[in-house]
Amino acid sequence: MRQADAEKVITGPLADCVVGDYLFVEGDWVSHPVHKQQFKVRSFAHLVPKTNEELTLFLSSGVISGVGPHFAKTLVAAFGDDLVSILDQCPERLLEVSGIGQKKVTSIASSWRLHREQLSFLQFLTPYDVNIQLGKRIWNTYYSGAFDVCKKRPFQLIQDVKGVDFKLADLIAGDSHQLSDARLDAAIYDVFQSFYQTSHVWMPFEGFFKQLNQRLSMDDDVLMDQLQQRIFSQMLSLVVDGDHRWITLAEYSDAELSIMNAVDAMMCAPSAVQVQSRLAVDWVLPRLTQTLSMDQIEALEGVCEHSVSILYGGPGTGKTSLLRAYVEIVSKKTDRILLMAPTGKAAKRLAEQVGRRASTVHAMMDYDEKSHALTPKPLDADVCIIDEMSMVDMSLFQDIMTMLSPGTRLLLVGDPDQLPSIGPGQVFYDMIHYSNIPSYQLTTNHRQVTHQGITSLAHHILTRESIPSRLGDDLTMIHTSSDDELEMMLLDLFLNKVTADHQVHLNDIQLIVPIHKGRFGISNLNQTIAQEVRPSMSYSPWVVGDRVIQCRNNYSKRVMNGDIGFIRSITNDSIKIQFHHDTIEFEPTDMQDIQLAYAVSIHKFQGSEAPIIILPIVKQWGFFMSMDVLYTAVTRAKEHLYVVGDMTVFNQMVINSKKSLRHTRLFQV
């Protein structure tokens, strides 16, 4: 784009750009119904700034450690357009600038060298058609070692870097690695990595073999022999179930077995807290501020009687009231009560509901500096309650069971009709339907009759019934079949109408959608809303006040995939983001896994709630709207739900929706 076009709005994959970046961009001019003419970027590349103005902007961005806006102007004033060659060839000349010492020169020179190496590495990746975001992700994983990994251990990229698949790694590897065991193992891992994105645990063997050979193009007999070797060495697990063969990585089959053994051990072990259920319930009922129904009382007696139990039900069925009563009972026996949830927001809500401190599961683990992972540690608890169990995947639940001693009382709480976990498995569903763990379902709706539109809509989704024209005063359904009108309605609801009608803060409103791409995908909606909510046009990818979401587990900072926060401050060297009660400091390289969150995926928002939820309905989304997706979406609203779009399409989604189940063997063998 020419300098004369600098004030134009450009959109596209620019998340890793900073103020002052000098770019070559390719794309097209498009007409936006709200924001008029924009330049939509298909691809771009970083160039080295040349003019004094470009250099000043670039160095002011903080991309070079130790150089801020003031010092950037000083350096450019001192050396002009010779600055780049000085930084490249003789950085010691920076000592000519008054007030700069050797330590700072060394730091600047090192940071500049790394930046130049990064540009060189990105150029190295150009023949492989690697986009800039993925290239930077590879660089930030290895830094100067990125060249060595790509040349000597290219298949390692698949396991270490999100977004690198076998096709790319194989292309980088070239002919020199064609016959290596590493190539075969990488292809196996890549097949399962793609498969596990669907969150199944076991894969039909025939489908696995076909996908593997599509990647490798090997003789069938040779490939089968190689697979048998890996089954024998326990890299892979194969089971035969009637006429069907199923395969998975051994670590996943081992995880299922580990969970089953741990649950059996906990159910057989004497409980650290003994409770006489009938007497306990009779004691607690007069002390409660809210009367319990008969099904709640029966469930409470059950969870008191057993050391391991499950409590489940939909929204408004009284799980929270029962939990308060249960905590009241066990707290007379012990203070060692642990409340946990998969996400920070869910933990915060659990604490508010029960009146005791709650934490995330991940907060209970130790961070291993060497492996950059969280590791389980023994938990000192007599009673453990885990809420939002539908979100807990197989690996996380294995960690939980590793941390708890067999004598701990364990109560698992959740709604199995919600979306299952993002990670592999459907632990909560399997435990309810296939295990011998005592389970108690709450079905009676305890919410006010005049304020149950959301609950009624959820019921219609589960029963696949047509939606009546009127359900409740906490639900608004707005019909439009026009995409242009839908976009304007969404913006109006988000920015104006909702805040006026409900007198809520903008941060209390959440837009949720099922997909990332397209006009009504997460990426485009976030860009559109950001342009409106930001106080002024900004050339930075982030501004103070932005609502953001963590899109990958960051164990070192204990910020997990799906955590939503707000940017509180931005400096040259760091960005501070508030997640729940904690303010976390991020370096620029940490921001690669941060995205705007004015609109988020339904999957990412499971386990969270917002006072106001806006759910757009687009005809093309029918494939993505399974029963559990729809159900989860509508039950995220605490006070009011807006469903906006083609209501005929939405009704068809409800009638035709089916629950998506996963291939697992947990408690099924």
Coordinates of C-alpha atoms in Angstrom, one line a residue, residues 119-623:
L119 CA 13.3 -11.8 9.3
S120 CA 15.9 -14.1 7.7
F121 CA 14.1 -17.1 9.0
L122 CA 10.8 -15.9 7.7
Q123 CA 12.4 -15.4 4.4
F124 CA 13.8 -19.0 4.6
L125 CA 10.2 -20.2 5.0
T126 CA 8.9 -18.3 2.0
P127 CA 9.2 -21.1 -0.5
Y128 CA 7.1 -23.3 1.8
D129 CA 4.2 -20.9 1.7
V130 CA 4.2 -20.4 5.4
N131 CA 2.1 -17.4 6.6
I132 CA 3.7 -14.8 8.8
Q133 CA 1.8 -15.8 11.9
L134 CA 2.9 -19.4 11.7
G135 CA 6.4 -18.4 10.8
K136 CA 6.6 -16.2 13.9
R137 CA 5.2 -19.0 16.0
I138 CA 7.9 -21.3 14.9
W139 CA 10.6 -18.6 15.6
N140 CA 9.2 -17.9 19.0
T141 CA 9.4 -21.6 19.9
Y142 CA 13.1 -22.0 19.1
Y143 CA 14.5 -18.5 18.4
S144 CA 18.0 -18.8 16.9
G145 CA 17.6 -22.6 17.0
A146 CA 14.8 -22.5 14.5
F147 CA 17.1 -22.9 11.5
D148 CA 18.7 -26.0 13.1
V149 CA 15.4 -27.6 13.9
C150 CA 14.0 -27.1 10.4
K151 CA 17.2 -28.5 8.8
K152 CA 18.0 -31.4 11.1
R153 CA 14.7 -32.3 13.0
P154 CA 11.9 -30.9 10.8
F155 CA 9.3 -33.4 12.0
Q156 CA 9.8 -32.2 15.6
L157 CA 7.8 -29.1 14.4
I158 CA 4.6 -31.1 14.4
Q159 CA 4.7 -31.7 18.1
D160 CA 6.2 -28.4 19.2
V161 CA 4.4 -25.8 17.1
K162 CA 0.6 -25.5 16.8
G163 CA -0.4 -25.1 13.1
V164 CA 2.5 -27.2 11.6
D165 CA 1.1 -30.3 10.0
F166 CA 2.9 -33.3 8.3
K167 CA 2.6 -31.8 4.9
L168 CA 4.5 -28.7 5.8
A169 CA 7.1 -30.6 7.9
D170 CA 7.6 -33.1 5.1
L171 CA 8.1 -30.3 2.6
I172 CA 10.7 -28.6 4.8
A173 CA 12.4 -32.0 5.4
G174 CA 12.9 -32.7 1.7
D175 CA 14.2 -36.0 0.3
S176 CA 16.9 -36.5 3.0
H177 CA 14.3 -37.6 5.5
Q178 CA 12.1 -39.7 3.3
L179 CA 12.9 -43.1 4.8
S180 CA 13.4 -42.2 8.4
D181 CA 11.5 -43.6 11.4
A182 CA 11.0 -40.0 12.4
R183 CA 9.0 -39.4 9.2
L184 CA 6.7 -42.4 9.9
D185 CA 6.2 -41.5 13.6
A186 CA 5.5 -37.9 12.6
A187 CA 2.8 -39.0 10.1
I188 CA 1.2 -41.2 12.7
Y189 CA 1.2 -38.3 15.2
D190 CA -0.2 -36.0 12.5
V191 CA -3.1 -38.4 11.8
F192 CA -4.0 -38.6 15.4
Q193 CA -3.5 -34.9 16.0
S194 CA -6.1 -34.1 13.3
F195 CA -8.4 -36.8 14.6
Y196 CA -8.2 -35.7 18.2
Q197 CA -9.3 -32.2 17.1
T198 CA -12.7 -33.9 16.7
S199 CA -12.2 -35.0 20.4
H200 CA -12.7 -38.7 19.7
V201 CA -10.2 -41.0 21.5
W202 CA -10.3 -44.1 19.3
M203 CA -10.2 -44.1 15.6
P204 CA -11.4 -46.8 13.2
F205 CA -8.3 -48.7 12.1
E206 CA -9.3 -48.7 8.4
G207 CA -9.7 -44.9 8.4
F208 CA -6.4 -44.5 10.2
F209 CA -4.5 -46.7 7.8
K210 CA -5.9 -44.9 4.8
Q211 CA -5.1 -41.4 6.1
L212 CA -1.6 -42.6 7.1
N213 CA -0.8 -44.0 3.7
Q214 CA -2.1 -40.8 2.0
R215 CA 0.7 -39.0 3.8
L216 CA 3.4 -41.6 3.3
S217 CA 2.6 -43.3 0.0
M218 CA 4.1 -46.6 1.2
D219 CA 3.5 -50.2 0.2
D220 CA 0.6 -51.5 2.2
D221 CA 2.4 -54.6 3.5
V222 CA 5.5 -52.5 4.5
L223 CA 3.3 -50.0 6.3
M224 CA 1.3 -52.7 8.1
D225 CA 4.6 -54.3 9.3
Q226 CA 5.8 -50.9 10.6
L227 CA 2.5 -50.4 12.5
Q228 CA 2.7 -53.9 14.1
Q229 CA 6.1 -53.0 15.4
R230 CA 4.7 -49.9 17.0
I231 CA 1.8 -51.7 18.5
F232 CA 4.3 -54.3 19.9
S233 CA 6.5 -51.4 21.3
Q234 CA 3.4 -49.9 22.9
M235 CA 3.4 -46.7 20.9
L236 CA 0.0 -47.6 19.6
S237 CA -3.0 -49.4 21.1
L238 CA -5.3 -51.7 19.0
V239 CA -8.5 -53.2 20.1
V240 CA -10.9 -55.5 18.3
D241 CA -14.6 -55.0 19.1
G242 CA -16.7 -57.5 17.1
D243 CA -16.1 -56.8 13.4
H244 CA -14.5 -53.5 14.1
R245 CA -10.9 -52.5 14.9
W246 CA -10.0 -49.4 16.8
I247 CA -6.6 -47.7 17.3
T248 CA -5.2 -44.8 19.3
L249 CA -2.0 -43.6 20.8
A250 CA -1.0 -45.7 23.8
E251 CA -1.0 -42.7 26.1
Y252 CA -4.7 -42.2 25.5
S253 CA -5.7 -45.8 26.1
D254 CA -3.4 -45.7 29.2
A255 CA -5.2 -42.6 30.4
E256 CA -8.6 -44.3 30.1
L257 CA -7.3 -47.3 32.1
S258 CA -5.7 -45.1 34.7
I259 CA -9.0 -43.2 35.3
M260 CA -11.0 -46.4 35.7
N261 CA -8.5 -47.8 38.1
A262 CA -8.3 -44.6 40.1
V263 CA -12.1 -44.3 40.4
D264 CA -12.5 -47.9 41.5
A265 CA -9.8 -47.4 44.1
M266 CA -11.5 -44.3 45.4
M267 CA -14.9 -45.9 45.6
C268 CA -13.5 -48.9 47.5
A269 CA -11.4 -46.9 50.0
P270 CA -12.8 -45.8 53.4
S271 CA -13.9 -42.2 53.2
A272 CA -11.9 -39.6 55.3
V273 CA -15.2 -38.0 56.1
Q274 CA -18.0 -40.3 57.3
V275 CA -21.6 -38.9 56.9
Q276 CA -24.9 -40.4 58.1
S277 CA -26.9 -39.2 55.2
R278 CA -30.4 -39.2 56.7
L279 CA -29.4 -37.5 59.9
A280 CA -27.2 -35.0 58.0
V281 CA -30.0 -34.0 55.7
D282 CA -32.5 -33.6 58.6
W283 CA -29.9 -31.4 60.4
V284 CA -29.2 -29.1 57.5
L285 CA -32.7 -28.5 56.1
P286 CA -33.8 -26.0 58.8
R287 CA -30.5 -24.1 58.4
L288 CA -30.9 -23.4 54.7
T289 CA -32.2 -20.1 53.4
Q290 CA -33.9 -21.9 50.5
T291 CA -36.3 -24.8 50.6
L292 CA -35.2 -27.9 48.8
S293 CA -37.6 -30.0 46.6
M294 CA -38.1 -33.7 47.1
D295 CA -35.7 -34.6 44.2
Q296 CA -33.1 -32.3 45.7
I297 CA -33.5 -33.9 49.1
E298 CA -33.2 -37.4 47.6
A299 CA -30.1 -36.3 45.6
L300 CA -28.5 -34.7 48.7
E301 CA -29.0 -37.9 50.7
G302 CA -27.3 -39.9 47.9
V303 CA -24.2 -37.7 47.6
C304 CA -23.9 -37.7 51.4
E305 CA -24.1 -41.5 51.5
H306 CA -21.4 -42.2 48.9
S307 CA -17.7 -41.3 48.8
V308 CA -17.8 -40.8 45.0
S309 CA -21.0 -39.5 43.4
I310 CA -22.3 -37.4 40.4
L311 CA -24.8 -34.6 40.5
Y312 CA -26.2 -33.4 37.2
G313 CA -29.0 -31.4 35.7
G314 CA -29.8 -28.4 33.4
P315 CA -30.0 -24.7 34.3
G316 CA -32.5 -23.8 37.0
T317 CA -32.8 -27.3 38.4
G318 CA -31.2 -26.5 41.8
K319 CA -27.7 -27.8 41.6
T320 CA -26.3 -24.7 43.4
S321 CA -28.8 -25.0 46.3
L322 CA -27.9 -28.6 46.8
L323 CA -24.2 -27.8 46.7
R324 CA -24.6 -25.2 49.4
A325 CA -26.4 -27.8 51.6
Y326 CA -23.7 -30.4 50.9
V327 CA -20.9 -28.0 51.8
E328 CA -22.7 -27.0 55.0
I329 CA -22.9 -30.7 56.0
V330 CA -19.3 -31.7 55.3
S331 CA -17.9 -28.5 56.7
K332 CA -19.1 -29.7 60.1
K333 CA -16.7 -32.6 59.7
T334 CA -13.6 -31.0 58.1
D335 CA -12.2 -27.7 56.9
R336 CA -10.2 -29.5 54.2
I337 CA -12.8 -28.9 51.4
L338 CA -11.5 -28.2 47.9
L339 CA -13.7 -26.6 45.3
M340 CA -12.5 -26.7 41.7
A341 CA -13.6 -25.8 38.2
P342 CA -11.9 -26.1 34.7
T343 CA -11.8 -22.3 34.1
G344 CA -11.2 -19.2 36.1
K345 CA -14.6 -17.8 35.4
A346 CA -16.3 -21.1 36.3
A347 CA -14.3 -21.2 39.6
K348 CA -15.2 -17.6 40.4
R349 CA -18.9 -18.4 39.8
L350 CA -18.7 -21.5 42.0
A351 CA -17.1 -19.5 44.8
E352 CA -19.9 -16.9 44.6
Q353 CA -22.6 -19.5 44.6
V354 CA -21.3 -21.7 47.5
G355 CA -19.6 -19.0 49.6
R356 CA -16.2 -20.6 49.8
R357 CA -13.0 -20.1 47.9
A358 CA -12.7 -22.0 44.6
S359 CA -9.8 -22.4 42.2
T360 CA -9.1 -23.8 38.8
V361 CA -7.8 -27.3 38.4
H362 CA -4.7 -26.0 36.8
A363 CA -3.9 -23.7 39.8
M364 CA -3.6 -26.8 41.9
M365 CA -0.7 -28.1 39.8
D366 CA 3.1 -27.4 39.8
Y367 CA 4.7 -25.7 36.8
D368 CA 7.8 -27.6 35.5
E369 CA 10.3 -25.1 34.2
K370 CA 12.1 -27.8 32.2
S371 CA 9.2 -29.3 30.4
H372 CA 7.1 -26.1 30.3
A373 CA 4.1 -28.1 31.5
L374 CA 1.9 -28.4 34.5
T375 CA 2.4 -31.5 36.6
P376 CA 0.0 -33.0 39.2
K377 CA 0.8 -32.8 42.9
P378 CA -0.8 -34.4 45.9
L379 CA -3.8 -32.4 47.1
D380 CA -4.5 -32.0 50.8
A381 CA -8.2 -32.5 50.9
D382 CA -10.9 -34.6 52.6
V383 CA -13.6 -33.4 50.2
C384 CA -13.3 -32.4 46.6
I385 CA -16.1 -30.8 44.5
I386 CA -15.5 -30.3 40.8
D387 CA -18.1 -28.1 38.9
E388 CA -18.6 -27.9 35.2
M389 CA -17.4 -31.5 34.7
S390 CA -18.6 -31.6 31.1
M391 CA -15.6 -29.4 30.3
V392 CA -13.1 -31.7 31.8
D393 CA -11.3 -33.8 29.2
M394 CA -9.7 -37.1 29.7
S395 CA -6.1 -35.9 30.3
L396 CA -7.2 -33.3 32.8
F397 CA -9.4 -35.8 34.7
Q398 CA -6.5 -38.2 34.8
D399 CA -4.4 -35.5 36.4
I400 CA -7.2 -34.8 39.0
M401 CA -7.4 -38.4 40.0
T402 CA -3.6 -38.5 40.3
M403 CA -3.7 -35.6 42.7
L404 CA -6.4 -37.0 45.0
S405 CA -5.9 -39.7 47.6
P406 CA -8.3 -42.7 47.6
G407 CA -9.9 -41.6 50.9
T408 CA -11.1 -38.2 49.5
R409 CA -14.8 -37.7 49.0
L410 CA -15.4 -36.7 45.4
L411 CA -18.5 -35.0 44.0
L412 CA -18.7 -34.3 40.3
V413 CA -21.2 -31.7 39.2
G414 CA -22.3 -30.5 35.8
D415 CA -24.7 -30.7 32.8
P416 CA -24.0 -33.5 30.4
D417 CA -26.2 -31.9 27.7
Q418 CA -23.7 -29.1 27.3
L419 CA -20.8 -29.3 25.0
P420 CA -18.2 -31.9 26.0
S421 CA -14.6 -30.9 26.6
I422 CA -12.5 -29.2 23.9
G423 CA -9.9 -32.0 24.5
P424 CA -10.4 -35.7 23.7
G425 CA -13.0 -37.7 25.5
Q426 CA -16.4 -37.2 27.0
V427 CA -15.5 -38.1 30.6
F428 CA -18.7 -36.7 32.3
Y429 CA -21.1 -38.4 29.9
D430 CA -19.2 -41.7 30.1
M431 CA -19.2 -41.6 33.9
I432 CA -22.9 -41.0 34.0
H433 CA -23.9 -43.6 31.4
Y434 CA -21.4 -46.4 31.7
S435 CA -19.8 -46.4 35.1
N436 CA -21.2 -47.7 38.4
I437 CA -20.7 -44.4 40.1
P438 CA -23.9 -43.3 42.0
S439 CA -25.5 -40.5 39.8
Y440 CA -28.3 -38.1 40.8
Q441 CA -30.2 -36.1 38.2
L442 CA -32.2 -32.9 39.0
T443 CA -35.0 -32.2 36.5
T444 CA -37.4 -29.8 38.2
N445 CA -37.1 -26.2 37.1
H446 CA -37.0 -23.9 40.1
R447 CA -36.8 -20.5 38.3
Q448 CA -39.6 -18.0 38.3
V449 CA -42.3 -18.8 35.7
T450 CA -42.2 -15.2 34.3
H451 CA -38.4 -15.4 33.8
Q452 CA -37.8 -18.8 32.2
G453 CA -37.6 -18.2 28.5
I454 CA -34.0 -19.4 28.3
T455 CA -34.8 -22.5 30.3
S456 CA -37.8 -23.3 28.1
L457 CA -35.8 -22.8 24.9
A458 CA -33.1 -25.1 26.3
H459 CA -35.8 -27.7 26.9
H460 CA -37.2 -27.4 23.4
I461 CA -33.7 -28.0 22.0
L462 CA -33.2 -31.1 24.1
T463 CA -36.6 -32.5 23.1
R464 CA -36.2 -31.3 19.5
E465 CA -39.6 -29.5 19.6
S466 CA -40.7 -26.6 17.5
I467 CA -40.3 -23.3 19.3
P468 CA -43.5 -21.4 20.4
S469 CA -43.8 -17.7 19.5
R470 CA -43.6 -16.7 23.1
L471 CA -41.4 -18.3 25.8
G472 CA -40.4 -15.8 28.4
D473 CA -39.4 -12.2 29.2
D474 CA -35.7 -13.1 29.3
L475 CA -35.6 -14.2 25.7
T476 CA -35.8 -12.0 22.5
M477 CA -35.9 -13.5 19.0
I478 CA -35.4 -11.1 16.1
H479 CA -36.1 -12.3 12.6
T480 CA -34.2 -11.2 9.5
S481 CA -33.1 -13.2 6.4
S482 CA -30.9 -10.4 5.1
D483 CA -27.1 -10.7 5.8
D484 CA -26.6 -6.9 5.6
E485 CA -29.5 -6.3 8.0
L486 CA -28.2 -9.0 10.3
E487 CA -24.8 -7.3 10.6
M488 CA -26.3 -4.0 11.3
M489 CA -28.7 -5.5 13.9
L490 CA -25.8 -7.2 15.7
L491 CA -23.8 -4.0 15.9
D492 CA -26.8 -2.1 17.1
L493 CA -27.6 -4.6 19.8
F494 CA -24.0 -4.8 20.9
L495 CA -23.3 -1.1 21.0
N496 CA -26.6 0.6 21.6
K497 CA -29.9 -1.1 22.2
V498 CA -28.7 -3.7 24.7
T499 CA -26.9 -1.2 26.9
A500 CA -29.8 1.2 26.8
D501 CA -32.6 -1.4 27.5
H502 CA -30.8 -3.3 30.2
Q503 CA -28.6 -0.5 31.5
V504 CA -25.6 -2.8 31.5
H505 CA -21.9 -2.2 30.8
L506 CA -20.6 -3.1 27.4
N507 CA -18.4 -5.7 29.1
D508 CA -21.5 -7.6 30.2
I509 CA -22.5 -8.4 26.6
Q510 CA -21.1 -11.4 24.8
L511 CA -21.5 -12.3 21.2
I512 CA -21.1 -16.1 20.6
V513 CA -20.8 -17.9 17.2
P514 CA -19.8 -21.5 16.2
I515 CA -17.2 -20.7 13.5
H516 CA -14.1 -18.5 13.0
K517 CA -14.2 -17.7 9.3
G518 CA -16.7 -15.9 7.0
R519 CA -18.6 -12.7 7.3
F520 CA -20.2 -13.8 10.6
G521 CA -17.2 -15.7 11.8
I522 CA -15.4 -14.7 15.0
S523 CA -12.4 -13.0 13.3
N524 CA -14.5 -10.7 11.1
L525 CA -17.0 -9.8 13.9
N526 CA -14.2 -9.0 16.3
Q527 CA -12.6 -6.6 13.8
T528 CA -15.9 -5.0 13.0
I529 CA -16.8 -4.5 16.7
A530 CA -13.3 -3.3 17.6
Q531 CA -13.5 -0.5 15.1
E532 CA -16.6 0.7 16.8
V533 CA -15.8 0.3 20.5
R534 CA -12.3 1.6 20.5
P535 CA -12.1 5.3 21.4
S536 CA -10.2 6.2 18.2
M537 CA -8.6 4.7 15.1
S538 CA -5.6 2.7 16.3
Y539 CA -2.8 1.3 14.2
S540 CA -1.8 -1.1 17.1
P541 CA -3.3 -4.6 17.2
W542 CA -4.2 -3.9 20.9
V543 CA -5.5 -1.0 22.8
V544 CA -6.3 -0.5 26.5
G545 CA -9.8 -1.8 27.2
D546 CA -9.8 -4.5 24.6
R547 CA -11.6 -7.7 25.6
V548 CA -9.3 -10.6 24.8
I549 CA -9.2 -14.4 25.1
Q550 CA -6.3 -16.8 25.6
C551 CA -6.4 -19.4 22.8
R552 CA -3.8 -21.8 24.0
N553 CA -2.8 -23.0 27.4
N554 CA 0.1 -20.9 28.8
Y555 CA 1.2 -23.0 31.8
S556 CA 4.0 -20.6 32.9
K557 CA 1.4 -17.8 33.4
R558 CA -1.4 -20.2 34.5
V559 CA -3.7 -18.7 31.8
M560 CA -5.7 -21.4 30.1
N561 CA -7.3 -21.8 26.7
G562 CA -10.6 -20.0 26.8
D563 CA -9.8 -17.6 29.7
I564 CA -11.2 -14.1 28.9
G565 CA -9.7 -10.9 30.2
F566 CA -9.3 -7.2 29.5
I567 CA -6.2 -5.2 28.6
R568 CA -5.3 -2.8 31.4
S569 CA -2.1 -1.3 30.3
I570 CA 0.3 -1.3 27.3
T571 CA 4.0 -0.3 27.4
N572 CA 6.9 -0.8 25.0
D573 CA 7.9 -4.0 26.7
S574 CA 4.7 -5.6 28.0
I575 CA 0.9 -5.8 28.0
K576 CA -1.0 -6.3 31.2
I577 CA -4.2 -8.3 31.0
Q578 CA -6.7 -8.8 33.8
F579 CA -8.1 -12.3 34.0
H580 CA -10.7 -12.5 36.7
H581 CA -8.9 -11.3 39.9
D582 CA -5.4 -11.7 38.5
T583 CA -3.5 -9.2 36.3
I584 CA -0.9 -11.0 34.1
E585 CA 2.0 -9.4 32.4
F586 CA 2.6 -10.5 28.8
E587 CA 5.6 -9.9 26.6
P588 CA 4.9 -9.2 22.9
T589 CA 5.9 -12.8 22.0
D590 CA 3.2 -14.1 24.4
M591 CA 0.5 -12.3 22.5
Q592 CA 0.5 -14.7 19.6
D593 CA -2.0 -16.8 21.5
I594 CA -4.2 -13.8 22.4
Q595 CA -7.2 -12.8 20.3
L596 CA -10.0 -10.3 20.6
A597 CA -13.0 -11.6 22.4
Y598 CA -16.0 -9.3 21.6
A599 CA -17.1 -12.4 19.7
V600 CA -16.0 -15.8 20.9
S601 CA -16.8 -19.4 19.9
I602 CA -19.5 -21.3 21.7
H603 CA -16.9 -24.0 22.5
K604 CA -14.6 -21.4 24.1
F605 CA -17.4 -19.9 26.2
Q606 CA -18.7 -23.1 27.7
G607 CA -18.4 -23.0 31.4
S608 CA -18.8 -19.2 31.3
E609 CA -21.8 -17.0 31.5
A610 CA -22.6 -13.4 30.7
P611 CA -25.6 -11.2 31.7
I612 CA -26.5 -10.6 28.0
I613 CA -25.8 -13.1 25.2
I614 CA -26.3 -12.4 21.5
L615 CA -26.5 -15.5 19.3
P616 CA -26.6 -14.8 15.5
I617 CA -28.3 -17.4 13.3
V618 CA -26.9 -18.0 9.8
K619 CA -28.3 -20.5 7.4
Q620 CA -24.9 -21.9 6.5
W621 CA -24.2 -22.8 10.2
G622 CA -26.7 -25.7 10.3
F623 CA -23.9 -28.3 10.0

